mmCIF file of C-alpha atoms in Angstrom:
data_model
loop_
_atom_site.group_PDB
_atom_site.id
_atom_site.type_symbol
_atom_site.label_atom_id
_atom_site.label_comp_id
_atom_site.label_asym_id
_atom_site.label_seq_id
_atom_site.Cartn_x
_atom_site.Cartn_y
_atom_site.Cartn_z
ATOM 1 C CA ALA A 275 0.549 -0.219 0.242
ATOM 2 C CA ARG A 276 2.555 2.281 0.610
ATOM 3 C CA LEU A 277 4.325 1.708 -2.333
ATOM 4 C CA ALA A 278 1.183 1.978 -4.455
ATOM 5 C CA LEU A 279 1.390 5.658 -2.481
ATOM 6 C CA THR A 280 5.493 6.141 -3.346
ATOM 7 C CA LEU A 281 4.921 5.496 -6.830
ATOM 8 C CA VAL A 282 3.172 8.334 -8.313
ATOM 9 C CA GLY A 283 3.107 8.300 -12.066
ATOM 10 C CA VAL A 284 4.143 4.255 -12.643
ATOM 11 C CA LYS A 285 2.205 2.779 -14.952
ATOM 12 C CA ALA A 286 0.117 -0.039 -13.423
ATOM 13 C CA ALA A 287 1.055 -3.395 -14.903
ATOM 14 C CA SER A 288 -0.988 -5.171 -17.787
ATOM 15 C CA GLU A 289 -2.921 -7.899 -15.210
ATOM 16 C CA ILE A 290 -4.284 -5.105 -13.253
ATOM 17 C CA GLU A 291 -4.714 -2.045 -16.047
ATOM 18 C CA ARG A 292 -8.171 -3.403 -16.592
ATOM 19 C CA SER A 293 -8.689 -2.170 -12.732
ATOM 20 C CA HIS A 294 -7.256 1.072 -13.328
ATOM 21 C CA VAL A 295 -9.445 1.715 -15.648
ATOM 22 C CA MET A 296 -12.889 0.603 -14.041
ATOM 23 C CA THR A 297 -11.341 3.004 -11.547
ATOM 24 C CA VAL A 298 -11.349 6.426 -13.615
ATOM 25 C CA GLU A 299 -14.814 5.258 -16.119
ATOM 26 C CA ALA A 300 -16.373 4.908 -12.319
ATOM 27 C CA VAL A 301 -15.202 8.447 -10.931
ATOM 28 C CA GLU A 302 -16.564 9.748 -14.540
ATOM 29 C CA SER A 303 -19.496 8.270 -14.018
ATOM 30 C CA SER A 304 -19.968 9.038 -10.784
ATOM 31 C CA ILE A 305 -19.125 12.578 -11.514
ATOM 32 C CA LYS A 306 -22.297 13.246 -14.362
ATOM 33 C CA LYS A 307 -24.651 11.592 -11.184
ATOM 34 C CA ASN A 308 -23.072 14.408 -8.180
ATOM 35 C CA ALA A 309 -23.169 17.079 -9.778
ATOM 36 C CA GLU A 310 -23.255 18.363 -6.285
ATOM 37 C CA THR A 311 -19.678 16.516 -5.400
ATOM 38 C CA GLU A 312 -18.564 17.767 -8.801
ATOM 39 C CA GLU A 313 -15.403 19.568 -7.873
ATOM 40 C CA GLU A 314 -14.505 17.199 -5.229
ATOM 41 C CA LEU A 315 -15.193 14.277 -7.936
ATOM 42 C CA ALA A 316 -12.628 16.160 -10.406
ATOM 43 C CA GLY A 317 -9.932 16.089 -8.246
ATOM 44 C CA ALA A 318 -10.683 12.357 -7.245
ATOM 45 C CA LEU A 319 -9.995 11.683 -11.028
ATOM 46 C CA GLU A 320 -7.474 13.797 -11.233
ATOM 47 C CA PHE A 321 -5.766 11.414 -8.803
ATOM 48 C CA ALA A 322 -6.571 8.067 -9.763
ATOM 49 C CA LEU A 323 -4.994 9.360 -13.076
ATOM 50 C CA GLU A 324 -1.981 10.632 -11.912
ATOM 51 C CA ASN A 325 -1.948 6.773 -9.362
ATOM 52 C CA PRO A 326 -2.620 4.191 -11.654
ATOM 53 C CA LEU A 327 -1.081 1.923 -9.177
ATOM 54 C CA VAL A 328 -3.690 3.018 -5.779
ATOM 55 C CA SER A 329 -6.281 3.545 -8.076
ATOM 56 C CA SER A 330 -5.879 -0.620 -9.814
ATOM 57 C CA SER A 331 -5.193 -1.583 -5.815
ATOM 58 C CA LEU A 332 -8.846 0.107 -4.756
ATOM 59 C CA ALA A 333 -10.865 -1.674 -7.760
ATOM 60 C CA TYR A 334 -8.921 -4.267 -7.551
ATOM 61 C CA ASP A 335 -10.980 -6.795 -5.882
ATOM 62 C CA LEU A 336 -13.962 -4.864 -7.834
ATOM 63 C CA THR A 337 -12.827 -6.176 -11.884
ATOM 64 C CA PRO A 338 -13.720 -9.402 -13.285
ATOM 65 C CA LYS A 339 -11.028 -11.891 -13.487
ATOM 66 C CA GLY A 340 -13.312 -14.689 -15.188
ATOM 67 C CA LEU A 341 -13.313 -16.836 -12.016
ATOM 68 C CA SER A 342 -16.161 -19.262 -11.503
ATOM 69 C CA SER A 343 -18.598 -18.247 -8.546
ATOM 70 C CA ASP A 344 -19.963 -20.645 -5.014
ATOM 71 C CA GLU A 345 -20.262 -19.343 -1.334
ATOM 72 C CA ASN A 346 -16.920 -20.008 -1.021
ATOM 73 C CA GLU A 347 -15.998 -17.289 -3.592
ATOM 74 C CA VAL A 348 -18.166 -14.933 -2.048
ATOM 75 C CA SER A 349 -16.669 -14.360 0.984
ATOM 76 C CA ASN A 350 -12.798 -15.439 -0.261
ATOM 77 C CA ALA A 351 -13.859 -11.596 -2.363
ATOM 78 C CA ALA A 352 -15.055 -9.982 0.123
ATOM 79 C CA ALA A 353 -12.540 -10.719 2.578
ATOM 80 C CA SER A 354 -9.674 -9.662 0.430
ATOM 81 C CA THR A 355 -11.385 -5.870 -0.629
ATOM 82 C CA SER A 356 -10.957 -5.508 2.629
ATOM 83 C CA ALA A 357 -8.055 -6.104 3.114
ATOM 84 C CA LEU A 358 -6.540 -4.592 -0.139
ATOM 85 C CA ALA A 359 -9.364 -1.208 0.340
ATOM 86 C CA MET A 360 -8.874 -0.671 3.631
ATOM 87 C CA ARG A 361 -4.838 -1.330 4.127
ATOM 88 C CA ILE A 362 -5.079 1.498 0.976
ATOM 89 C CA LEU A 363 -7.109 4.380 2.852
ATOM 90 C CA ASN A 364 -5.229 3.684 5.549
ATOM 91 C CA GLU A 365 -2.094 4.335 4.234
ATOM 92 C CA ALA A 366 -3.324 7.264 2.644
ATOM 93 C CA TYR A 367 -4.747 8.903 6.001
ATOM 94 C CA VAL A 368 -1.792 8.268 7.959
ATOM 95 C CA CYS A 369 -0.015 10.488 4.994
ATOM 96 C CA SER A 370 -2.187 13.083 4.360
ATOM 97 C CA PHE A 371 -0.724 13.985 8.430
ATOM 98 C CA ASN A 372 2.871 14.470 6.322
ATOM 99 C CA GLU A 373 1.845 15.029 2.317
ATOM 100 C CA ASP A 374 -1.215 16.284 0.472
ATOM 101 C CA LYS A 375 -4.068 17.090 3.344
ATOM 102 C CA ALA A 376 -6.707 15.622 0.109
ATOM 103 C CA LYS A 377 -5.224 12.329 -0.483
ATOM 104 C CA TYR A 378 -6.760 10.157 1.486
ATOM 105 C CA GLU A 379 -10.043 11.945 0.975
ATOM 106 C CA LYS A 380 -9.352 10.924 -2.836
ATOM 107 C CA CYS A 381 -8.321 7.858 -2.435
ATOM 108 C CA LEU A 382 -12.011 7.518 -0.285
ATOM 109 C CA ASP A 383 -13.612 8.741 -3.274
ATOM 110 C CA LEU A 384 -12.219 6.410 -5.647
ATOM 111 C CA PHE A 385 -13.481 3.431 -3.388
ATOM 112 C CA VAL A 386 -16.808 4.147 -2.963
ATOM 113 C CA SER A 387 -17.504 4.837 -6.682
ATOM 114 C CA SER A 388 -15.740 1.704 -7.572
ATOM 115 C CA VAL A 389 -17.975 0.268 -5.180
ATOM 116 C CA VAL A 390 -21.121 2.043 -6.553
ATOM 117 C CA ASN A 391 -20.043 0.874 -10.383
ATOM 118 C CA ALA A 392 -19.579 -2.293 -9.831
ATOM 119 C CA CYS A 393 -22.771 -3.010 -8.840
ATOM 120 C CA ASP A 394 -24.547 -0.413 -11.177
ATOM 121 C CA LEU A 395 -22.669 -2.705 -13.484
ATOM 122 C CA SER A 396 -24.315 -5.891 -12.132
ATOM 123 C CA ASN A 397 -27.659 -4.028 -12.872
ATOM 124 C CA GLN A 398 -27.291 -3.343 -16.208
ATOM 125 C CA ASN A 399 -25.529 -7.359 -16.743
ATOM 126 C CA PRO A 400 -27.945 -9.302 -14.427
ATOM 127 C CA LYS A 401 -27.016 -12.709 -16.071
ATOM 128 C CA ASP A 402 -23.301 -12.161 -15.117
ATOM 129 C CA ASN A 403 -22.530 -14.820 -12.373
ATOM 130 C CA GLU A 404 -19.470 -12.557 -11.778
ATOM 131 C CA ARG A 405 -20.692 -9.299 -11.682
ATOM 132 C CA LYS A 406 -23.406 -10.015 -9.610
ATOM 133 C CA ARG A 407 -20.671 -12.060 -7.294
ATOM 134 C CA ILE A 408 -18.492 -9.375 -7.183
ATOM 135 C CA ALA A 409 -21.164 -6.091 -6.864
ATOM 136 C CA ASN A 410 -22.998 -8.041 -4.021
ATOM 137 C CA ALA A 411 -19.836 -8.416 -2.221
ATOM 138 C CA ALA A 412 -18.740 -5.355 -2.554
ATOM 139 C CA ALA A 413 -21.754 -3.767 -0.525
ATOM 140 C CA SER A 414 -21.717 -6.880 2.073
ATOM 141 C CA SER A 415 -18.995 -5.477 2.952
ATOM 142 C CA LEU A 416 -19.519 -1.341 2.327
ATOM 143 C CA PRO A 417 -21.284 -0.755 5.737
ATOM 144 C CA HIS A 418 -18.293 -2.848 7.319
ATOM 145 C CA GLN A 419 -15.253 -1.089 5.365
ATOM 146 C CA LEU A 420 -17.064 2.237 6.098
ATOM 147 C CA GLY A 421 -17.744 1.573 9.375
ATOM 148 C CA ALA A 422 -14.049 1.271 9.745
ATOM 149 C CA ALA A 423 -12.221 4.484 8.135
ATOM 150 C CA PRO A 424 -11.160 6.665 9.467
ATOM 151 C CA PHE A 425 -12.792 9.363 8.840
ATOM 152 C CA LEU A 426 -15.925 9.207 6.372
ATOM 153 C CA THR A 427 -16.436 12.872 3.625
ATOM 154 C CA PRO A 428 -19.766 14.065 2.366
ATOM 155 C CA SER A 429 -18.902 13.424 -1.375
ATOM 156 C CA SER A 430 -18.296 9.976 -0.241
ATOM 157 C CA LEU A 431 -21.754 10.032 1.308
ATOM 158 C CA ASN A 432 -23.410 10.810 -1.487
ATOM 159 C CA LEU A 433 -21.639 8.507 -3.101
ATOM 160 C CA VAL A 434 -23.393 5.722 -1.393
ATOM 161 C CA SER A 435 -26.528 7.193 -1.457
ATOM 162 C CA SER A 436 -26.188 6.416 -5.355
ATOM 163 C CA LEU A 437 -26.305 2.720 -4.559
ATOM 164 C CA CYS A 438 -30.051 3.780 -4.476
ATOM 165 C CA ASP A 439 -30.380 5.233 -8.090
ATOM 166 C CA ILE A 440 -32.656 2.139 -8.882
ATOM 167 C CA ASP A 441 -35.414 2.800 -10.311
ATOM 168 C CA GLU A 442 -35.200 2.504 -14.226
ATOM 169 C CA VAL A 443 -33.847 -1.351 -12.609
ATOM 170 C CA VAL A 444 -36.364 -2.580 -10.596
ATOM 171 C CA LYS A 445 -39.049 -0.934 -13.652
ATOM 172 C CA LYS A 446 -36.716 -3.153 -16.008
ATOM 173 C CA PHE A 447 -37.033 -5.942 -14.216
ATOM 174 C CA SER A 448 -40.644 -5.836 -12.838
ATOM 175 C CA THR A 449 -41.957 -5.803 -16.843
ATOM 176 C CA LYS A 450 -43.020 -9.282 -17.737
ATOM 177 C CA THR A 451 -43.514 -10.427 -21.650
ATOM 178 C CA PRO A 452 -45.002 -12.867 -23.100
ATOM 179 C CA SER A 453 -42.033 -14.012 -24.086
ATOM 180 C CA GLN A 454 -40.377 -14.860 -20.976
ATOM 181 C CA THR A 455 -39.439 -18.227 -19.700
ATOM 182 C CA ILE A 456 -40.000 -19.432 -16.467
ATOM 183 C CA ALA A 457 -36.161 -19.122 -15.811
ATOM 184 C CA GLU A 458 -35.761 -15.376 -16.641
ATOM 185 C CA ALA A 459 -38.966 -14.229 -14.775
ATOM 186 C CA ALA A 460 -36.647 -16.425 -11.742
ATOM 187 C CA ALA A 461 -33.406 -14.391 -12.789
ATOM 188 C CA ALA A 462 -35.776 -11.390 -13.376
ATOM 189 C CA ARG A 463 -36.819 -11.313 -9.778
ATOM 190 C CA THR A 464 -33.453 -12.671 -7.719
ATOM 191 C CA ALA A 465 -31.886 -9.190 -9.555
ATOM 192 C CA LYS A 466 -33.920 -7.097 -8.352
ATOM 193 C CA ALA A 467 -33.993 -8.181 -5.083
ATOM 194 C CA ALA A 468 -30.238 -7.387 -5.125
ATOM 195 C CA ALA A 469 -30.373 -4.529 -6.544
ATOM 196 C CA GLU A 470 -33.075 -3.668 -3.752
ATOM 197 C CA LYS A 471 -30.333 -5.097 -0.913
ATOM 198 C CA ARG A 472 -28.073 -3.505 -2.283
ATOM 199 C CA ALA A 473 -30.189 0.282 -1.972
ATOM 200 C CA THR A 474 -30.761 -1.017 1.405
ATOM 201 C CA ALA A 475 -27.420 -1.066 2.516
ATOM 202 C CA ALA A 476 -26.555 2.030 1.809
ATOM 203 C CA LEU A 477 -29.003 3.427 3.232
ATOM 204 C CA LEU A 478 -27.813 0.756 6.342
ATOM 205 C CA ILE A 479 -24.918 3.299 6.213
ATOM 206 C CA LEU A 480 -26.477 6.338 6.240
ATOM 207 C CA ARG A 481 -27.909 5.416 9.649
ATOM 208 C CA ASP A 482 -25.098 3.870 11.165
ATOM 209 C CA VAL A 483 -23.009 7.518 9.871
ATOM 210 C CA ALA A 484 -26.228 9.788 11.105
ATOM 211 C CA PHE A 485 -25.578 7.580 14.841
ATOM 212 C CA GLN A 486 -21.998 7.367 15.436
ATOM 213 C CA ARG A 487 -19.858 10.753 13.416
ATOM 214 C CA ASP A 488 -21.414 13.379 14.929
ATOM 215 C CA ALA A 489 -19.763 15.525 12.712
ATOM 216 C CA LEU A 490 -21.166 13.424 10.154
ATOM 217 C CA ARG A 491 -24.716 13.369 10.935
ATOM 218 C CA GLY A 492 -26.164 16.113 8.856
ATOM 219 C CA SER A 493 -24.534 15.317 5.348
ATOM 220 C CA ALA A 494 -25.852 12.274 6.369
ATOM 221 C CA VAL A 495 -29.446 12.762 7.153
ATOM 222 C CA ASP A 496 -29.389 15.183 3.957
ATOM 223 C CA CYS A 497 -28.730 12.444 1.724
ATOM 224 C CA ALA A 498 -31.644 10.485 3.336
ATOM 225 C CA VAL A 499 -34.060 13.262 3.696
ATOM 226 C CA ALA A 500 -33.354 13.715 -0.255
ATOM 227 C CA ILE A 501 -33.438 10.017 -1.581
ATOM 228 C CA ALA A 502 -37.558 9.976 1.219
ATOM 229 C CA SER A 503 -38.314 13.215 -0.793
ATOM 230 C CA GLY A 504 -37.024 12.217 -4.285
ATOM 231 C CA ARG A 505 -34.682 14.773 -4.777
ATOM 232 C CA LEU A 506 -31.669 11.915 -5.312
ATOM 233 C CA PRO A 507 -32.996 9.057 -7.732
ATOM 234 C CA ALA A 508 -33.965 6.035 -5.541
ATOM 235 C CA SER A 509 -37.441 3.279 -6.406
ATOM 236 C CA ALA A 510 -40.661 4.495 -4.344
ATOM 237 C CA GLN A 511 -39.110 1.126 -2.631
ATOM 238 C CA ILE A 512 -36.365 3.167 -0.630
ATOM 239 C CA GLU A 513 -38.240 5.637 -1.081
ATOM 240 C CA ASP A 514 -40.495 4.313 1.493
ATOM 241 C CA LYS A 515 -37.826 2.769 3.424
ATOM 242 C CA ALA A 516 -36.330 6.305 3.658
ATOM 243 C CA LEU A 517 -38.852 8.029 4.780
ATOM 244 C CA LYS A 518 -38.996 5.042 7.441
ATOM 245 C CA LEU A 519 -35.782 6.041 8.286
ATOM 246 C CA VAL A 520 -35.278 9.307 9.058
ATOM 247 C CA MET A 521 -38.900 9.817 11.166
ATOM 248 C CA ASN A 522 -39.052 6.455 12.665
ATOM 249 C CA VAL A 523 -35.212 6.399 13.109
ATOM 250 C CA ILE A 524 -33.239 8.965 12.732
ATOM 251 C CA PHE A 525 -35.803 10.969 14.286
ATOM 252 C CA PRO A 526 -36.851 10.144 17.487
ATOM 253 C CA LYS A 527 -33.410 8.831 18.740
ATOM 254 C CA ASN A 528 -32.089 12.463 20.201
ATOM 255 C CA VAL A 529 -32.159 16.385 20.148
ATOM 256 C CA ASP A 530 -29.816 16.929 17.689
ATOM 257 C CA CYS A 531 -30.374 14.329 15.247
ATOM 258 C CA ALA A 532 -34.342 15.398 15.421
ATOM 259 C CA ASP A 533 -33.677 19.122 14.977
ATOM 260 C CA LYS A 534 -30.851 17.677 11.427
ATOM 261 C CA VAL A 535 -33.718 15.980 10.427
ATOM 262 C CA ILE A 536 -35.740 18.886 10.359
ATOM 263 C CA THR A 537 -32.654 21.166 9.273
ATOM 264 C CA SER A 538 -32.607 19.129 6.274
ATOM 265 C CA ALA A 539 -36.917 18.730 5.523
ATOM 266 C CA ALA A 540 -36.829 22.392 4.997
ATOM 267 C CA LYS A 541 -33.566 22.330 2.909
ATOM 268 C CA GLU A 542 -35.873 19.620 0.763
ATOM 269 C CA LEU A 543 -38.776 22.601 0.608
ATOM 270 C CA GLU A 544 -35.962 25.001 -0.373
ATOM 271 C CA PHE A 545 -35.059 23.255 -3.259
ATOM 272 C CA ALA A 546 -38.426 21.993 -3.833
ATOM 273 C CA THR A 547 -39.105 25.914 -3.814
ATOM 274 C CA ARG A 548 -36.460 26.818 -6.428
ATOM 275 C CA PHE A 549 -37.201 24.008 -9.101
ATOM 276 C CA ALA A 550 -41.379 24.932 -8.666
ATOM 277 C CA ILE A 551 -40.299 29.223 -9.444
ATOM 278 C CA GLU A 552 -37.120 28.262 -12.261
ATOM 279 C CA ASN A 553 -39.775 25.988 -14.316
ATOM 280 C CA HIS A 554 -42.753 27.478 -13.992
ATOM 281 C CA GLU A 555 -43.514 28.124 -18.078
ATOM 282 C CA LYS A 556 -42.684 23.650 -17.836
ATOM 283 C CA ILE A 557 -45.556 22.918 -15.375
ATOM 284 C CA LYS A 558 -47.317 24.563 -16.711
#
């Protein structure tokens, strides 16, 4: 991990170059979906291009390698993802004390973007068993990994919220066609359930951050309320879960949580008001 962060500009070997390309594509996709954190993600993209070894290491276990899938591999994938990614993040955190303080934040954004991208690719290719295995392992490991991370950032929470953007996926897999076979229908239900499970994991991360990291409580609540209000894209079921999370879990927790929910709700009302005023002609 330390060597990867030290060797700036060194190209990744052919065996891991695909992981570097995946990381770059993941951040570019995240920039398109997260306009609010575009500046931070642009910095992460520049960092990835300057440090191919770091970006390759962060996404190595999220890159398909043509392996067969079974329960042991799922377990091993989760463990290896946690080990390698966390070593890079921890080393970047240590380096940030003496060097570029933003290095850790950029590595964190790269990693979370790669996880989100892995899940998006699985949603787009439900018949690809390896992508499904990787996405499920990455999403199930993410709450633990972020819980163990030295610190998180508002941009990383926005990226986590992107996991809830499964509305098109749910609609696609919920649509039945006359020519659809029983096996295809079963595969569609499985893919839909997996996407919803990963989105639910994102909500659990926001809950944990709101409860355990006081400095980021406001950002976590902002994301949860934005999902519940529909401003951040999500399926109807996930929006309902987000609303229940905000009202039934976070709001009653303590006075500060309640205040953060009220503040976030007020922000969403202001956003809706501005949107209605700016798009008055379209609404008419």
